[in-house]
mmCIF file of C-alpha atoms in Angstrom:
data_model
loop_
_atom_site.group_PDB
_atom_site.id
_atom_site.type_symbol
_atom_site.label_atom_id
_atom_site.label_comp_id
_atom_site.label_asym_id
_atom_site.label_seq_id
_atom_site.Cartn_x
_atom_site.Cartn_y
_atom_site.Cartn_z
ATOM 1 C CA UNK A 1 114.927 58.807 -16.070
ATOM 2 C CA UNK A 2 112.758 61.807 -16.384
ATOM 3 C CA UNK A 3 111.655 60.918 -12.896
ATOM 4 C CA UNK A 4 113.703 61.300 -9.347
ATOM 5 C CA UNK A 5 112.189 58.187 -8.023
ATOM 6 C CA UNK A 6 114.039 54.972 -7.901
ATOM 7 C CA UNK A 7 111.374 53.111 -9.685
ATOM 8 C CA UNK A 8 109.635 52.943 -13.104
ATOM 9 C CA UNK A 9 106.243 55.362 -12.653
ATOM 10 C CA UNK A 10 105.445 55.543 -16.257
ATOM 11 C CA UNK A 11 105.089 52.461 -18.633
ATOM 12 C CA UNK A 12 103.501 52.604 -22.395
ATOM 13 C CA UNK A 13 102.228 49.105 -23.738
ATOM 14 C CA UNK A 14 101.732 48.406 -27.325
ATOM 15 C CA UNK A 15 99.464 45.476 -28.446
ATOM 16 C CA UNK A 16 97.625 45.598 -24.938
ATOM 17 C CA UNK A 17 94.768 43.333 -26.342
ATOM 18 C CA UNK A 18 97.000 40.621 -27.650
ATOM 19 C CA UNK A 19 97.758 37.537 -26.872
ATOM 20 C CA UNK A 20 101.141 37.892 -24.388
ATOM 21 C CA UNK A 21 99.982 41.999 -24.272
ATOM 22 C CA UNK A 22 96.771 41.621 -22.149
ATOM 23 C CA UNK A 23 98.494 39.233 -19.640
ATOM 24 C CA UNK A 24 101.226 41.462 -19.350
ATOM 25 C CA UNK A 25 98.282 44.342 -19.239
ATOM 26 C CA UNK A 26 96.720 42.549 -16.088
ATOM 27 C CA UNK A 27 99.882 42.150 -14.095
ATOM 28 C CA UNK A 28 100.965 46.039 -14.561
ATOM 29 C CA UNK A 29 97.713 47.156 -13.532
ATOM 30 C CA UNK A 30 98.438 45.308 -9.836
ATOM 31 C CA UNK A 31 101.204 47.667 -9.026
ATOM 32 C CA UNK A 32 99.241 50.871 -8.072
ATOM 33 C CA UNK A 33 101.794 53.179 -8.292
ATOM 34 C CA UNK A 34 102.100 52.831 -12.342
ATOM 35 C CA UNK A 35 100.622 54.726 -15.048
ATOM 36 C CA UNK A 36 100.120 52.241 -17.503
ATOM 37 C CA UNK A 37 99.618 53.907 -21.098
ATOM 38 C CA UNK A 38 98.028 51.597 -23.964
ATOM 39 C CA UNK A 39 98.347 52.499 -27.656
ATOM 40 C CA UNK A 40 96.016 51.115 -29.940
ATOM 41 C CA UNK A 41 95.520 52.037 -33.673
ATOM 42 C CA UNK A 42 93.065 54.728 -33.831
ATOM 43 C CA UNK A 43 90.664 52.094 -35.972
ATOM 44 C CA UNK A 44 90.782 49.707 -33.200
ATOM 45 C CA UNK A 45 87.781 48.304 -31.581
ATOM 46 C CA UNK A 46 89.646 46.302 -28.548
ATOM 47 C CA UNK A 47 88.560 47.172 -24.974
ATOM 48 C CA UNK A 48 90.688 47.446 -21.835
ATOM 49 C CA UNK A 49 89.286 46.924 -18.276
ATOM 50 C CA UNK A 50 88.612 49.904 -16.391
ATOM 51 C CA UNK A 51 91.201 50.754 -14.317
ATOM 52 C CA UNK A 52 92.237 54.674 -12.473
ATOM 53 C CA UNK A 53 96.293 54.420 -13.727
ATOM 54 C CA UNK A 54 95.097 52.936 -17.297
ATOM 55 C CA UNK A 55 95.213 55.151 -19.759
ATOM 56 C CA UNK A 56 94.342 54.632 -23.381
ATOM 57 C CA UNK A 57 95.460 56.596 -26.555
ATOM 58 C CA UNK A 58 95.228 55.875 -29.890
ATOM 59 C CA UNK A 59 97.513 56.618 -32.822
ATOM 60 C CA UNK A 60 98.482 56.620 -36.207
ATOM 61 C CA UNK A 61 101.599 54.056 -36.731
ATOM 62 C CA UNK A 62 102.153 56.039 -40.210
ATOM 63 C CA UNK A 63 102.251 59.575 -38.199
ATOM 64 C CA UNK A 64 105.761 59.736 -36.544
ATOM 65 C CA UNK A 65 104.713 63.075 -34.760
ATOM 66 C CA UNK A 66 101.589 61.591 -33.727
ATOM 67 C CA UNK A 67 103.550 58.830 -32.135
ATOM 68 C CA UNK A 68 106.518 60.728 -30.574
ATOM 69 C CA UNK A 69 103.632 62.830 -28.708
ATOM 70 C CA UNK A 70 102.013 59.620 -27.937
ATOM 71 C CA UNK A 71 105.110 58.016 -26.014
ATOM 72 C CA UNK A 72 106.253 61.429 -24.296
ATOM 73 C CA UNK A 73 107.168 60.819 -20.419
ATOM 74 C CA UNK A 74 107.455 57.248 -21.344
ATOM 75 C CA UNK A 75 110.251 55.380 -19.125
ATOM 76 C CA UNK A 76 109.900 52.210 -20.109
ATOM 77 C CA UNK A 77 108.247 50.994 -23.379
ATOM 78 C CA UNK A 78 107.329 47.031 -24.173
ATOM 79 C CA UNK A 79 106.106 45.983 -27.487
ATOM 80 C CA UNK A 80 104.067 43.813 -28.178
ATOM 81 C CA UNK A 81 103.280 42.862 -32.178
ATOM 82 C CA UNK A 82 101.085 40.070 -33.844
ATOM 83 C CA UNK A 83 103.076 38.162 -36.136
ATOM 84 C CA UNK A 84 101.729 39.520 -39.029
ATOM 85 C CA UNK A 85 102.449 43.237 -38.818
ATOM 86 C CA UNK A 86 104.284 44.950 -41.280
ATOM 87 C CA UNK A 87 107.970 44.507 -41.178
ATOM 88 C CA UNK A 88 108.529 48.486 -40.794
ATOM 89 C CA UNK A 89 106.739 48.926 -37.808
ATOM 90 C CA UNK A 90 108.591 47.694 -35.198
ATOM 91 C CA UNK A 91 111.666 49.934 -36.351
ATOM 92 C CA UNK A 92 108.867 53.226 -36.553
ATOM 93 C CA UNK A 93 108.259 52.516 -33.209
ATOM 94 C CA UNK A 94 111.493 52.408 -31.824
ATOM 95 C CA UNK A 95 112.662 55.688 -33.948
ATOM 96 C CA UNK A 96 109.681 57.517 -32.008
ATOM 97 C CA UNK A 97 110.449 55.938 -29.271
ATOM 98 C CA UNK A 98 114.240 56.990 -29.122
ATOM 99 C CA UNK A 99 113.002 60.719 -30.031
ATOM 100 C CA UNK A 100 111.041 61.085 -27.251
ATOM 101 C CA UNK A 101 113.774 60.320 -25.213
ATOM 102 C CA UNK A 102 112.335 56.515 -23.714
ATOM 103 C CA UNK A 103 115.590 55.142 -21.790
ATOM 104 C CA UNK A 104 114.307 51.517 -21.323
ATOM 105 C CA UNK A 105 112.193 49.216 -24.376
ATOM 106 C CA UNK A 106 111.118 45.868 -23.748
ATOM 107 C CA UNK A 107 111.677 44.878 -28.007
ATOM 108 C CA UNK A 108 108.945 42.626 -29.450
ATOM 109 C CA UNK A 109 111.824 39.760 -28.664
ATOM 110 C CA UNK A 110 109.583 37.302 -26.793
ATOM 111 C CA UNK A 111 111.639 34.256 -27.404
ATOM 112 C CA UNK A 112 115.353 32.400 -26.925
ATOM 113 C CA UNK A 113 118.393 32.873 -25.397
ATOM 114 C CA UNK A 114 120.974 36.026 -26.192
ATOM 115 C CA UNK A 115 124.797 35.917 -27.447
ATOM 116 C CA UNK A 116 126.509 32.780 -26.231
ATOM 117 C CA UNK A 117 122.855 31.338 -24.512
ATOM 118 C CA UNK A 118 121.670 30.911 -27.839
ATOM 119 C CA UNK A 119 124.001 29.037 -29.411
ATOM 120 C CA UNK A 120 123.088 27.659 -32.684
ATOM 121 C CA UNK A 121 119.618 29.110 -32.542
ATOM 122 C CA UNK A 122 121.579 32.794 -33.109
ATOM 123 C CA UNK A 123 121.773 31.490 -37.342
ATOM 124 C CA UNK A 124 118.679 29.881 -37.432
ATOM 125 C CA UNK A 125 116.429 31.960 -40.520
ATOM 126 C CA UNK A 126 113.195 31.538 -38.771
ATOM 127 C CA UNK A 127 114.107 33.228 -35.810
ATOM 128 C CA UNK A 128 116.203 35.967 -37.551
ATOM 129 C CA UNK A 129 113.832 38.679 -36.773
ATOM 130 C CA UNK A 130 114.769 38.646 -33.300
ATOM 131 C CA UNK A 131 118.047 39.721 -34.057
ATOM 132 C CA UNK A 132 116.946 42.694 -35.927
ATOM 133 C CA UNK A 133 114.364 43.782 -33.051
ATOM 134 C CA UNK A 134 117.655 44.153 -30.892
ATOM 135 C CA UNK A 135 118.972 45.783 -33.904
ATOM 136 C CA UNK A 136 116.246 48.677 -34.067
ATOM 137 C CA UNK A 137 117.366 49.459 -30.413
ATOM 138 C CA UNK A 138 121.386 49.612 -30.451
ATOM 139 C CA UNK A 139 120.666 51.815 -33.505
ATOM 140 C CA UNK A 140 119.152 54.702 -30.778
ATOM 141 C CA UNK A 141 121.584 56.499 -28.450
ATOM 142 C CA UNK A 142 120.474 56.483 -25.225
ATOM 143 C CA UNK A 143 118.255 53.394 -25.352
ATOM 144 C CA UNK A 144 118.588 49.877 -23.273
ATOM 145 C CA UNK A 145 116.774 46.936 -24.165
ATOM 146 C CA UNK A 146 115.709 44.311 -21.573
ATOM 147 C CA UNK A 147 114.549 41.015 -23.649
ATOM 148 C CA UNK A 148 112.044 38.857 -22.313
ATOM 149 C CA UNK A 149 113.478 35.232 -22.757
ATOM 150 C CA UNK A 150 110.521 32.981 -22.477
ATOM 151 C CA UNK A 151 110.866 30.426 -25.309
ATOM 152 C CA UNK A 152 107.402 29.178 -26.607
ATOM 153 C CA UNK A 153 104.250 29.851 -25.256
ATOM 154 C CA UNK A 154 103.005 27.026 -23.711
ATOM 155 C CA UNK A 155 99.037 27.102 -24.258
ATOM 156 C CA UNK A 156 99.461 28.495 -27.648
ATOM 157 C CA UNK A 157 102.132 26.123 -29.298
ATOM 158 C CA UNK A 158 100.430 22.911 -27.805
ATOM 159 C CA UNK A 159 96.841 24.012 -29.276
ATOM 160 C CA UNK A 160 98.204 25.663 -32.101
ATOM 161 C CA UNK A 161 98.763 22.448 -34.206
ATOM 162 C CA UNK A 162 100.661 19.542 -34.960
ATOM 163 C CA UNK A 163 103.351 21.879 -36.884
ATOM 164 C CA UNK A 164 103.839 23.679 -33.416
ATOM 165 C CA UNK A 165 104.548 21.126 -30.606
ATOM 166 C CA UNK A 166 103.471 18.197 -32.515
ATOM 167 C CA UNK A 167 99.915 18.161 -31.299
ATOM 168 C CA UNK A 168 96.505 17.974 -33.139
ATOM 169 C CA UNK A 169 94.579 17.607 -29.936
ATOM 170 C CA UNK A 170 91.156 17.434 -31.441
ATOM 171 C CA UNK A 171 92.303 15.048 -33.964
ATOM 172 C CA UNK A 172 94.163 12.895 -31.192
ATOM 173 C CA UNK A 173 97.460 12.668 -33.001
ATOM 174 C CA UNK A 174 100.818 13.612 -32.405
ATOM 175 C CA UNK A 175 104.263 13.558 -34.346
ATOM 176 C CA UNK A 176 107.670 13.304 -32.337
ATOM 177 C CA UNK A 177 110.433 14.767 -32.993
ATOM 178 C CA UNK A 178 113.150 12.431 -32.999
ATOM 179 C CA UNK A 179 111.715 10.324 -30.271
ATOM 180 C CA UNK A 180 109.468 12.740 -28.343
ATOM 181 C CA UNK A 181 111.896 13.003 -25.305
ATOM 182 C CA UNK A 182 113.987 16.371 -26.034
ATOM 183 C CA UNK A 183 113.055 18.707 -23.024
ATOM 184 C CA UNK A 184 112.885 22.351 -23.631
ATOM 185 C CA UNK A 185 112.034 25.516 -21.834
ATOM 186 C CA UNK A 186 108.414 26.795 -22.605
ATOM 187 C CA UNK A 187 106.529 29.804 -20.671
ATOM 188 C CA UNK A 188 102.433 30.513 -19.691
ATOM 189 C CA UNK A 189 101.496 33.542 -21.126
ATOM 190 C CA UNK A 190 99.942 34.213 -17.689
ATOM 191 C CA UNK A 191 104.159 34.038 -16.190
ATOM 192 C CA UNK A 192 104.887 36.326 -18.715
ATOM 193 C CA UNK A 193 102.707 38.803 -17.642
ATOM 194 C CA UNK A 194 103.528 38.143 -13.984
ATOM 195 C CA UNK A 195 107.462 38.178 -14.972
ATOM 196 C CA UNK A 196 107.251 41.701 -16.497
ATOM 197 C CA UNK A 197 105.257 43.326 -13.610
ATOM 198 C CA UNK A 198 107.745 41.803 -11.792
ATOM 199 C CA UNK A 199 110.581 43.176 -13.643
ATOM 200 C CA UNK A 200 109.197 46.426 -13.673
ATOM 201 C CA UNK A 201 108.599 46.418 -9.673
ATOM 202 C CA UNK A 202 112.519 46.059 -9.204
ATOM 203 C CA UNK A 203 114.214 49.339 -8.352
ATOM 204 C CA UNK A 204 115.691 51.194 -11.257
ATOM 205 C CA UNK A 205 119.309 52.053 -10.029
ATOM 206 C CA UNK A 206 121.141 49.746 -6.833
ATOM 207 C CA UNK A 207 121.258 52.514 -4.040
ATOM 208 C CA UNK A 208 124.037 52.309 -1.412
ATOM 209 C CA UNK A 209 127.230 50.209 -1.313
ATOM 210 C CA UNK A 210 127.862 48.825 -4.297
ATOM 211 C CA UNK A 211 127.520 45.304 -2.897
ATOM 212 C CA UNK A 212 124.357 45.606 -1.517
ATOM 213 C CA UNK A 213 122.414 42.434 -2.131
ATOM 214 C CA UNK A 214 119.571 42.398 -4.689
ATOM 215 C CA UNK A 215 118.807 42.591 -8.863
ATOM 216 C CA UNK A 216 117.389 46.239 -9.465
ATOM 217 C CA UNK A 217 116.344 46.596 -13.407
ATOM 218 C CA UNK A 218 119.784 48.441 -14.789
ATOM 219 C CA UNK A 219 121.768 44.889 -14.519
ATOM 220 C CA UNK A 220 118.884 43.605 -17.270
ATOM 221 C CA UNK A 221 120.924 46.708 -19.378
ATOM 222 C CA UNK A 222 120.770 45.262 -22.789
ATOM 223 C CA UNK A 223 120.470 41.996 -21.356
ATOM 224 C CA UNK A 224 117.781 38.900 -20.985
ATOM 225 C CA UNK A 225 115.874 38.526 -18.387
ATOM 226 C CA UNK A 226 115.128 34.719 -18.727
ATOM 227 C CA UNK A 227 111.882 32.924 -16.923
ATOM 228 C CA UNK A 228 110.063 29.427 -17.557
ATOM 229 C CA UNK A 229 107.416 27.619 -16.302
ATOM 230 C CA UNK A 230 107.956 24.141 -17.580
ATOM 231 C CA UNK A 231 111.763 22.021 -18.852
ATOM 232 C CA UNK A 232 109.379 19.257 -20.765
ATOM 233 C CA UNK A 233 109.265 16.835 -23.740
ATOM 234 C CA UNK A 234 106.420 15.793 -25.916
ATOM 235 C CA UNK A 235 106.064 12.814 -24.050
ATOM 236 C CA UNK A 236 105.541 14.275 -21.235
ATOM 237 C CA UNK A 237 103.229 16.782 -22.681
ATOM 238 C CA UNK A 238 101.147 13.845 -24.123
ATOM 239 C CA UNK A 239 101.048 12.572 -20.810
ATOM 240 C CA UNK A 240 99.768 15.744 -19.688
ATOM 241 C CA UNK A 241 97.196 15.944 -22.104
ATOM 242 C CA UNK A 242 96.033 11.594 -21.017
ATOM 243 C CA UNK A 243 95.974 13.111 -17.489
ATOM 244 C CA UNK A 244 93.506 16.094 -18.173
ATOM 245 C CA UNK A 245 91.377 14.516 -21.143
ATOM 246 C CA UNK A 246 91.071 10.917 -19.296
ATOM 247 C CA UNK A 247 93.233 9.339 -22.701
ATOM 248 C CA UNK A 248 96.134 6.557 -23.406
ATOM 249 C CA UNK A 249 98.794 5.974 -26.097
ATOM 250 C CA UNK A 250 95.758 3.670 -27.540
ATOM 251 C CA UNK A 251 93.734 6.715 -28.531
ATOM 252 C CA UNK A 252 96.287 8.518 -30.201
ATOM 253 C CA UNK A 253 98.276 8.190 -33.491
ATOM 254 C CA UNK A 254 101.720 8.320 -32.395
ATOM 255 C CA UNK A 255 104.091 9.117 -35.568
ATOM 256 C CA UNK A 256 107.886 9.884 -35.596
ATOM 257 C CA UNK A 257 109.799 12.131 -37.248
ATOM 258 C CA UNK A 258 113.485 13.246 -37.007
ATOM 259 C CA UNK A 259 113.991 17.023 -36.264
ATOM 260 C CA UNK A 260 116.971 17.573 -38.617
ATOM 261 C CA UNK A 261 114.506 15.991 -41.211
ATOM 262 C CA UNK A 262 111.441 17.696 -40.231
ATOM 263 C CA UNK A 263 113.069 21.549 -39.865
ATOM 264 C CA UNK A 264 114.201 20.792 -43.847
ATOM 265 C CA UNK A 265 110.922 20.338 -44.794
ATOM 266 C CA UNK A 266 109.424 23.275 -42.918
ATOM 267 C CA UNK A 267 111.965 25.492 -44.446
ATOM 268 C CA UNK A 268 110.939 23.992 -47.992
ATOM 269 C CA UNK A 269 107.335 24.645 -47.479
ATOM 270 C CA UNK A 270 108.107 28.072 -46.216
ATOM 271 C CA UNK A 271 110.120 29.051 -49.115
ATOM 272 C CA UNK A 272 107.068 27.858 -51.315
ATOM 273 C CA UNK A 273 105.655 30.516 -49.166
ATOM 274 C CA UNK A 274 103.495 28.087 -46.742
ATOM 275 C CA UNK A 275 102.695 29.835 -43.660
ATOM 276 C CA UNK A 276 103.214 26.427 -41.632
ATOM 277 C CA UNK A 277 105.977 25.604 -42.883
ATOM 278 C CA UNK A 278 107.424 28.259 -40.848
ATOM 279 C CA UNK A 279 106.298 26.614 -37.392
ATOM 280 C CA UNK A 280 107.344 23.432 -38.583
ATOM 281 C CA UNK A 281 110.771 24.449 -39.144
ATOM 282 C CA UNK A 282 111.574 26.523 -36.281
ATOM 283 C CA UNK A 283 109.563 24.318 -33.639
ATOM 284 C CA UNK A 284 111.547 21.365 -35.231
ATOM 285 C CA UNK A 285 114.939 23.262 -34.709
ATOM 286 C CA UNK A 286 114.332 23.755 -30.897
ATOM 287 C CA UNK A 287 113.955 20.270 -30.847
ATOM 288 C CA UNK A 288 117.293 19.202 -31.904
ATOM 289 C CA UNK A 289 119.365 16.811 -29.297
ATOM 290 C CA UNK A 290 121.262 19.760 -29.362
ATOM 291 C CA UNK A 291 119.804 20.727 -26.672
ATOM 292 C CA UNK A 292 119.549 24.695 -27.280
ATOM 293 C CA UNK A 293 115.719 24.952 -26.515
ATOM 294 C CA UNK A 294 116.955 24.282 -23.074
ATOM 295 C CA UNK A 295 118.659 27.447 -21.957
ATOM 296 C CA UNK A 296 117.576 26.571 -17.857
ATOM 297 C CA UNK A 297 120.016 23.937 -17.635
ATOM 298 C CA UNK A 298 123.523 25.114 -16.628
ATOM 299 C CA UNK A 299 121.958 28.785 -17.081
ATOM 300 C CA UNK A 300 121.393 31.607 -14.599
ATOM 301 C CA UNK A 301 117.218 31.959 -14.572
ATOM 302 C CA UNK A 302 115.694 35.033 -12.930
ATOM 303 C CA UNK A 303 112.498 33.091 -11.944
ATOM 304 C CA UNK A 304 113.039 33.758 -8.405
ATOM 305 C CA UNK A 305 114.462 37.402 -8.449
ATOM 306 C CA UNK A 306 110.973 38.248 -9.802
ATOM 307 C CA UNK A 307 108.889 36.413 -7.181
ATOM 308 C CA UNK A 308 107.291 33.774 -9.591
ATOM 309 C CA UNK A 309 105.263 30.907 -8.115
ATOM 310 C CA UNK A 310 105.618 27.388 -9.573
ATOM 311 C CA UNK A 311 103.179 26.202 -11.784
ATOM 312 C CA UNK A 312 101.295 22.805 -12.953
ATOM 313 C CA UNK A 313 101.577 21.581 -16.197
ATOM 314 C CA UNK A 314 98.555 20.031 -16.104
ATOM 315 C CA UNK A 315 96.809 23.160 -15.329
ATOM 316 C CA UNK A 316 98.140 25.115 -17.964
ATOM 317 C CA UNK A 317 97.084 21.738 -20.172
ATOM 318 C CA UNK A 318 94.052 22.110 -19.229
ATOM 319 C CA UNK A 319 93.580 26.158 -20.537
ATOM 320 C CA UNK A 320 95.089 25.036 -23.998
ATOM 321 C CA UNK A 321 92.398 22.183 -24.337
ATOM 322 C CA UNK A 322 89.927 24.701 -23.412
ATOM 323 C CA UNK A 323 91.686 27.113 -26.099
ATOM 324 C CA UNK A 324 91.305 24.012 -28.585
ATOM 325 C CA UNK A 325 87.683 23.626 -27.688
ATOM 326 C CA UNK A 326 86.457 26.940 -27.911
ATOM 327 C CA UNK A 327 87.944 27.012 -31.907
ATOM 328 C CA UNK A 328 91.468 27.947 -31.446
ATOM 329 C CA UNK A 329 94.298 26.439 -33.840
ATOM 330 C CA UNK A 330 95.678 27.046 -36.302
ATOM 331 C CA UNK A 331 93.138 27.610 -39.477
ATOM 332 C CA UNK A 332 91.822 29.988 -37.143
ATOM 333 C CA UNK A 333 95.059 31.525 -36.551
ATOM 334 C CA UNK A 334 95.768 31.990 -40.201
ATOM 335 C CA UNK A 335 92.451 33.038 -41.135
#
């Protein structure tokens, strides 16, 4: 730490004005005694609100200079990258990042469980680049990760589109996997926010006897810091949806579909180079009776250690029906 305080004073943000980045944005900004740094590109457009520790620079990502300047006095770094950013830029940013000397990076590894906690998940191809965003860190000396295990994000992968969760909410249908009842962890973007501000509010080093009660950020050392807001199935998710839109099992199409079936499809279409066919596979391998999308169960969770409230399903329902009725899904998406 360049600092001598026991607490992270200096955090940069990439991808501020995305989807998980501006949640995570609004939670840092609570904690008055961090200097939040955004980068943007320097073409961007995308507005921040106005706040006395925000500060906003913009870069070129092709300019390694440019972006070693731009992350100087950085202690802890998160990244935060749209799906459909170049496959070098991740590992650009984490070079830069390592030369100017950044001891903690949050990778853009927004997702399952590490090392034994992910079980089969770890050789699953669609979820392969989260292995090699860990990757880009270990290669730097000096350099801890702390991954963000949050599984899918809730609003987004239930408005999204039947290959996500199974749901085409404007179209009232909905495909099971298997039969509909598999529970697995899934995260608000608004927890995530709230669990990295949290994170990030924890003492650096543990002061004092070594057993002195309490997490402080070095025991998430190349580790996962893992947070939910909901253990659910479809069916309970359709449920959900009856609850908030005033519907039954009457008004939808209810089809079935194994998950062992339905991930070797997806993995078809996306080697015919079918964008959904992606989603279709990987959502369909978290689905398995295998029970890995579950990584709460029989698993420590840091929920609590972070200070996050509980939080209604219906509620968070309710914003992805709002998403799905203001145009979100997935032609939009893929635009």
């Amino acid at each position: 730490m360049a600092s001598k305080s026991n607490y992270i004073q200096n955090v940069t943000l990439i991808g501020g004005s995305g989807s998980i980045g501006s949640h995570i944005l609004t939670h840092l900004l609570t904690n008055p005694n961090q200097k939040i740094t955004v980068l943007t590109r320097s073409t961007s457009t995308a507005t921040f609100p106005p706040s006395p520790n925000l500060l906003i620079k913009k870069v070129d990502y092709t300019n390694e200079q440019d972006l070693i300047s731009a992350l100087q006095g950085t202690h802890f770094l998160i990244i935060t990258l749209s799906a459909r950013a170049p496959p070098t830029l991740h590992p650009t940013i984490v070079r830069a990042a390592g030369k100017a000397k950044i001891p903690y990076i949050m990778p853009n590894h927004y997702g399952f469980g590490l090392g034994a906690r992910a079980g089969g998940l770890a050789n699953e191809p669609t979820l392969a680049a989260f292995k090699t965003y860990i990757a880009d860190v270990e290669r730097e000396e000096e350099m801890s990760y702390v991954v963000l295990v949050c599984s899918f994000w809730y609003e987004f992968s239930l408005g999204m589109g039947e290959e996500w969760f199974g749901f085409d909410i404007p179209g009232r249908r909905v495909v099971f996997y298997d039969e509909g009842v598999q529970r697995v962890c899934t995260t608000t973007w608004e927890r995530c926010g709230r669990a990295v501000a949290g994170l990030l509010g924890l003492p650096v080093e543990r002061e004092g006897q070594r057993g002195e009660v309490g997490y402080v950020l070095s025991d998430f050392k190349n580790k996962g810091v893992y947070v939910k807001s909901f253990l659910v199935s479809q069916r309970e998710m359709l449920d959900s949806l009856h609850r908030v839109l005033g519907t039954a099992d009457a008004d939808w199409q209810i089809e079935y579909q194994g998950s062992g079936e339905r991930h070797a499809q997806g993995l078809e279409e996306w080697g015919r180079g079918e964008a959904k066919g992606f989603a279709k596979a990987m959502y369909a391998r978290v689905f398995f009776e295998s029970g890995e999308g579950d990584y709460a169960t029989g698993g420590e969770m840091h929920d609590g250690v972070l200070g996050l409230p509980s939080e209604d399903l219906d509620e968070a329902t309710r914003r992805a029906v709002g998403m799905v009725e203001g145009g979100f899904g997935v032609k939009k998406q893929l635009e």
